[in-house]
CSV table of C-alpha atoms in Angstrom, one decimal:
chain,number,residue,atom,x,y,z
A,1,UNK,CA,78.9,72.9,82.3
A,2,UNK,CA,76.3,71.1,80.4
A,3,UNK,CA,72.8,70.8,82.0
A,4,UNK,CA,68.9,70.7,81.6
A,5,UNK,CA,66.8,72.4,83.7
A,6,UNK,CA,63.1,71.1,83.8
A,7,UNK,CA,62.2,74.0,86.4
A,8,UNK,CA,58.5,71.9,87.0
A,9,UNK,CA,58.7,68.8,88.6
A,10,UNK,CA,55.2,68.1,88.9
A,11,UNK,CA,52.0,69.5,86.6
A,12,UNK,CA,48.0,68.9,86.9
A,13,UNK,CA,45.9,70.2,84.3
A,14,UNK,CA,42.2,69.4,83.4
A,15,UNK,CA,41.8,66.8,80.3
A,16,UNK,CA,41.0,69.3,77.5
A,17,UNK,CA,43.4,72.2,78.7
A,18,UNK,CA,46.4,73.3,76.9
A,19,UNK,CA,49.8,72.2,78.3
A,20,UNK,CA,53.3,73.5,78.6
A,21,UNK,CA,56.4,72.1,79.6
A,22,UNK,CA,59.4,73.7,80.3
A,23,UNK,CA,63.2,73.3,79.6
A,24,UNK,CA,66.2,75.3,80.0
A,25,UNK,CA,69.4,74.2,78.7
A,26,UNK,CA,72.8,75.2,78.9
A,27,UNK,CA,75.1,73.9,76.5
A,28,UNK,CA,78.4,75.1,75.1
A,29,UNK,CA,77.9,74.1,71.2
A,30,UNK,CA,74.8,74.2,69.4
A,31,UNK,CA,73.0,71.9,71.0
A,32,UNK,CA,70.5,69.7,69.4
A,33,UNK,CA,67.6,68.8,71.6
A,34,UNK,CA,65.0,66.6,72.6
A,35,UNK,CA,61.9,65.7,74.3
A,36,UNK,CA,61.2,62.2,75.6
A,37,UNK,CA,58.1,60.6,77.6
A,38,UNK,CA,58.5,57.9,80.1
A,39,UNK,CA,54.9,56.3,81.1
A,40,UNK,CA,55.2,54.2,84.5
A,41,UNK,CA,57.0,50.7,84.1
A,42,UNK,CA,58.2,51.6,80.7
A,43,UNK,CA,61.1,53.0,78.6
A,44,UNK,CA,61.6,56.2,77.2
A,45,UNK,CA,59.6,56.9,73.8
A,46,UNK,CA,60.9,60.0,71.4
A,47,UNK,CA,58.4,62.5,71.1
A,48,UNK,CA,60.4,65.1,68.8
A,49,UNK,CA,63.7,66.9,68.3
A,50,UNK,CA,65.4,69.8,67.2
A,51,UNK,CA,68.7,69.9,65.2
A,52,UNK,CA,68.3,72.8,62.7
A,53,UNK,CA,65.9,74.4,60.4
A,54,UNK,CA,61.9,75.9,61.5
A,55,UNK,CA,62.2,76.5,65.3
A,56,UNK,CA,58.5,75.1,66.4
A,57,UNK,CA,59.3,71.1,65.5
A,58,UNK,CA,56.3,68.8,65.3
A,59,UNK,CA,56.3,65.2,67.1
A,60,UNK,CA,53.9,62.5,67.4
A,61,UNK,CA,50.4,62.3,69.4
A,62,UNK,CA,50.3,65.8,68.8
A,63,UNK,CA,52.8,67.6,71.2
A,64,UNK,CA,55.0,70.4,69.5
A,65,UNK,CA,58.2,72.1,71.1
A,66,UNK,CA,59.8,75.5,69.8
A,67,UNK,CA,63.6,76.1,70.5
A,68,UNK,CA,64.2,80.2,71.4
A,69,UNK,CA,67.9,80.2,71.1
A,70,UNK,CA,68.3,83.4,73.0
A,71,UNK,CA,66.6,82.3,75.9
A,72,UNK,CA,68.2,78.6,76.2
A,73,UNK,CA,64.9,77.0,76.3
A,74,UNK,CA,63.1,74.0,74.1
A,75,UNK,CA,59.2,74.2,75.7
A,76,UNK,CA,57.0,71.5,75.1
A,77,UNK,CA,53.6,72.2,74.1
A,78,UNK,CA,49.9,70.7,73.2
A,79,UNK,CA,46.6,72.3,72.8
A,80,UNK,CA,44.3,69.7,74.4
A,81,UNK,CA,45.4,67.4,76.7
A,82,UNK,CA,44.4,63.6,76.9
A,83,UNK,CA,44.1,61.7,80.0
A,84,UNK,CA,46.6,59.1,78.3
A,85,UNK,CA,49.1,61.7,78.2
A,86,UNK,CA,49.3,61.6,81.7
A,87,UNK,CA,53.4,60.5,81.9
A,88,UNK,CA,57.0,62.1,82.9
A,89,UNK,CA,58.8,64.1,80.4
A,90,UNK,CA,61.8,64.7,79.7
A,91,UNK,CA,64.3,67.3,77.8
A,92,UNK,CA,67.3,66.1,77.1
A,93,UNK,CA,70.6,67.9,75.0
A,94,UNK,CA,72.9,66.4,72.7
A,95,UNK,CA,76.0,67.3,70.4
A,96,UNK,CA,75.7,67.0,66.7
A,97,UNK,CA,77.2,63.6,65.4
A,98,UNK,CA,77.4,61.7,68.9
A,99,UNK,CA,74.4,60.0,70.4
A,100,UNK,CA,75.8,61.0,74.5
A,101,UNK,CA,72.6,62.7,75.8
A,102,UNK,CA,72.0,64.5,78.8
A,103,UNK,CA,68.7,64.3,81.0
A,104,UNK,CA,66.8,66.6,82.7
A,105,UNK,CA,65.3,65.8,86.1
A,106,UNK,CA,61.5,65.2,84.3
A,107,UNK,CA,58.5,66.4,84.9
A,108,UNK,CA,55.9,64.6,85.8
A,109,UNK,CA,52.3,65.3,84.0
A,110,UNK,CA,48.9,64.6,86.2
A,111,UNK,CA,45.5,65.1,84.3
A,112,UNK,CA,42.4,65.4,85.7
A,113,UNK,CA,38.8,64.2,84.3
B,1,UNK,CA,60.5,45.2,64.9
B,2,UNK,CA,61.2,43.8,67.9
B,3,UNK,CA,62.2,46.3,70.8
B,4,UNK,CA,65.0,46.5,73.3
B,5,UNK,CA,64.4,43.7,75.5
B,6,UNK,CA,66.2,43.3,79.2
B,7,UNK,CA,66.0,41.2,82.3
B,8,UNK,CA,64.9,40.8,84.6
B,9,UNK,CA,62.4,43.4,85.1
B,10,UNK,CA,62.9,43.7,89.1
B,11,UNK,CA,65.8,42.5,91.2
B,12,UNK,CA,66.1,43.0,94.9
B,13,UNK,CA,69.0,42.1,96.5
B,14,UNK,CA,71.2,43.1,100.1
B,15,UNK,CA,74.5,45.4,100.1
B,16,UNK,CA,77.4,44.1,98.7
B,17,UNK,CA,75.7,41.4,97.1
B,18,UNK,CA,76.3,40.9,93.5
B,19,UNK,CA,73.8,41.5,90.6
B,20,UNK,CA,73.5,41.7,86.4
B,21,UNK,CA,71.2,42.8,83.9
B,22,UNK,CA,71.0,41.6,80.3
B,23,UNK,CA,70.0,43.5,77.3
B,24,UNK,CA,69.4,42.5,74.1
B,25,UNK,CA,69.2,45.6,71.3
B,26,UNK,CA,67.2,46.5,68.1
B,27,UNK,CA,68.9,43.8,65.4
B,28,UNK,CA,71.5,45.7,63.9
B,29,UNK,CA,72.0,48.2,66.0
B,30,UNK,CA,75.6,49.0,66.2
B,31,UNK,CA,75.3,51.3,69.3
B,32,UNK,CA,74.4,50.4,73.0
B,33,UNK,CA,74.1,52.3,75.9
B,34,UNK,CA,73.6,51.9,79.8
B,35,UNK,CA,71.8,54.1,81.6
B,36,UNK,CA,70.8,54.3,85.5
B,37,UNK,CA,68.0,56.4,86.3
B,38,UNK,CA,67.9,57.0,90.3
B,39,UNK,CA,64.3,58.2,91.9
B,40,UNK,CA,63.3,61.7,90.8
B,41,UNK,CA,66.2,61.9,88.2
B,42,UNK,CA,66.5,61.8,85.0
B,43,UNK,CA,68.6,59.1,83.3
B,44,UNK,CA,72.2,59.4,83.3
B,45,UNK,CA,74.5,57.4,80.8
B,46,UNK,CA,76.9,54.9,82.4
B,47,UNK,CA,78.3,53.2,79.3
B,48,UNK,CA,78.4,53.4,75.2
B,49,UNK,CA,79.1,50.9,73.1
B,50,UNK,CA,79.7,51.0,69.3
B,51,UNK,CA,79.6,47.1,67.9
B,52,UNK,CA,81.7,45.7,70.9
B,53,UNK,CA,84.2,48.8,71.7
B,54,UNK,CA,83.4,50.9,74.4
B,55,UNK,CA,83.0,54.4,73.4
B,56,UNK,CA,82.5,56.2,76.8
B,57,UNK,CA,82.2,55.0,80.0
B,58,UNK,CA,83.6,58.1,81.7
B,59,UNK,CA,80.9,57.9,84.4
B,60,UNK,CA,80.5,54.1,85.2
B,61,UNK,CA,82.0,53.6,88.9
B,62,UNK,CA,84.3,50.7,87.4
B,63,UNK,CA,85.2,50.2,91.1
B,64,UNK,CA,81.9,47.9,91.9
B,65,UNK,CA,79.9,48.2,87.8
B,66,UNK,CA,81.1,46.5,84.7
B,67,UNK,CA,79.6,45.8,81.4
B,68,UNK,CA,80.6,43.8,78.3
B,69,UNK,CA,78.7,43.7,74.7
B,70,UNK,CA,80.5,40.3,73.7
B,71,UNK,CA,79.8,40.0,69.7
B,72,UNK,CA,78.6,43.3,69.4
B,73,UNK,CA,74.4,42.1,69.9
B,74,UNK,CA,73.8,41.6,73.7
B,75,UNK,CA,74.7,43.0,76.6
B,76,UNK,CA,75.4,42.5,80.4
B,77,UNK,CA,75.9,45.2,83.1
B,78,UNK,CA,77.2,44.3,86.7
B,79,UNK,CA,77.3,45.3,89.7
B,80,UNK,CA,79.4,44.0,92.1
B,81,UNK,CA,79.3,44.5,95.2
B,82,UNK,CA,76.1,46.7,95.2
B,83,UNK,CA,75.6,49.7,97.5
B,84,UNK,CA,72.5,51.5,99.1
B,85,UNK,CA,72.7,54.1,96.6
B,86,UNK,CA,72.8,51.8,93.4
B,87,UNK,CA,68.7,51.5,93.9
B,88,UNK,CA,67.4,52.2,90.3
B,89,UNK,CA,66.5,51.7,87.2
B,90,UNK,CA,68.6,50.3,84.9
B,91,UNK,CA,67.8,51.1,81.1
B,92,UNK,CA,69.8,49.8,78.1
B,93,UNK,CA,69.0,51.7,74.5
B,94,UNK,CA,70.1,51.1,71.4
B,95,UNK,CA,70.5,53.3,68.0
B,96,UNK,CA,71.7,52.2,64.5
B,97,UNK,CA,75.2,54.4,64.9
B,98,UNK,CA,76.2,56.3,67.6
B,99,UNK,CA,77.3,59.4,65.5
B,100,UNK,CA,74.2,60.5,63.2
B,101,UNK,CA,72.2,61.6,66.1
B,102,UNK,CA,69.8,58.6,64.8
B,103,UNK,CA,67.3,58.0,67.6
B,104,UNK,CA,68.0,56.2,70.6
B,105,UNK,CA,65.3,53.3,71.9
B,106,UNK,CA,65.0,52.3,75.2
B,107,UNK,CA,64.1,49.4,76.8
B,108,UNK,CA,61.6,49.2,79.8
B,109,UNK,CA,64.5,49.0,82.3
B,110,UNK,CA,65.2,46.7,85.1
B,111,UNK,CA,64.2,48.3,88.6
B,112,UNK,CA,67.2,47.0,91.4
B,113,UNK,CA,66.4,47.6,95.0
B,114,UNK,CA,69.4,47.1,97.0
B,115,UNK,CA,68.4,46.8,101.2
């Protein structure tokens, strides 16, 4: 069955410190994958995905995610974290050509002063 | 350009009452989609539109929800009668096709409380 796996459902770290999220998937085709952040009251807003190509994608306000085919996973990454990026993330999978995406549960990001 | 805009932004209402939520997509957008995001979850699609054909709605509970996407632009979703377990958020997103992977915009959801 196709699933996400966001094994973290909360994080803290210190404004400043590196951050990693992680994200298992399991998924029957290639699957093409993506990372999302949701800040209270809001929608969700793209941060990147992978569909082919480099493995370590870039996305916007500085976050970067690296998809390791053999170990199902698509971990989200930043070197310094800012107090604004304090939000829920998610991972999410999709199929090539169809726009049907599946969630993971989120994990929700905490940073302290 | 204007973003996905729905309403209301809160709606609390009692069991088996009825309830909808509008959504208006990106301009030309041809592909809309429905999704509820319970507490601690992370969103799950209930319905996909492509102009105004439904494309999947494999997981709506078309016992008690509905939704229509008259003219291909707007959107309403129903619920009807609500249950306990319908508490949520509501989000409608919209990409320009459904099949190019293009990305998918979301709106700020509506949040239902059902008592």
């Amino acid at each position: 069955a196709q699933s996400v796996t966001q094994p973290d459902i909360h994080i803290t770290v210190s404004e400043g410190a590196s951050l990693e999220l992680r994200c298992n998937y399991s998924y029957g085709a290639t699957p093409y994958l993506f990372w999302y952040v949701q800040s209270p009251g809001q929608g969700l807003q793209l941060l990147l995905k992978y569909f082919s190509g480099d493995t370590l994608v870039q996305g916007i306000k500085g976050f970067e995610a690296e998809f390791k085919r053999s170990q199902s996973s698509f971990n989200l990454r930043k070197p310094s974290v800012h107090w604004s990026d304090a939000a829920e993330y998610f991972c999410a999978v999709g199929a090539w050509g169809y726009n049907k995406l599946i969630f993971g549960a989120g994990t929700r990001l905490a940073v302290h002063p | 350009e204007a973003g996905v805009a729905q309403s209301p932004r809160y709606k609390i209402i009692e069991k088996r009452q009825s309830v909808a939520f509008w959504c208006n997509p990106i301009s030309g957008h041809a592909t809309l989609y429905w999704y509820q995001q319970i507490l601690g979850q992370g969103p799950k699609l209930l319905i996909q539109f492509q102009n105004n054909g439904v494309v999947d709605d494999s997981q709506l509970p078309k016992d008690r929800f509905s939704a229509e996407r008259l003219k291909g632009v707007d959107s309403t979703l129903k619920i009807q009668p609500a249950k306990l377990e319908d508490s949520a958020v509501y989000l409608c997103a919209s990409s320009s096709s459904g099949t190019d992977n293009s990305p998918l915009h979301f709106g700020n959801g509506t949040r239902l409380t059902v008592t």
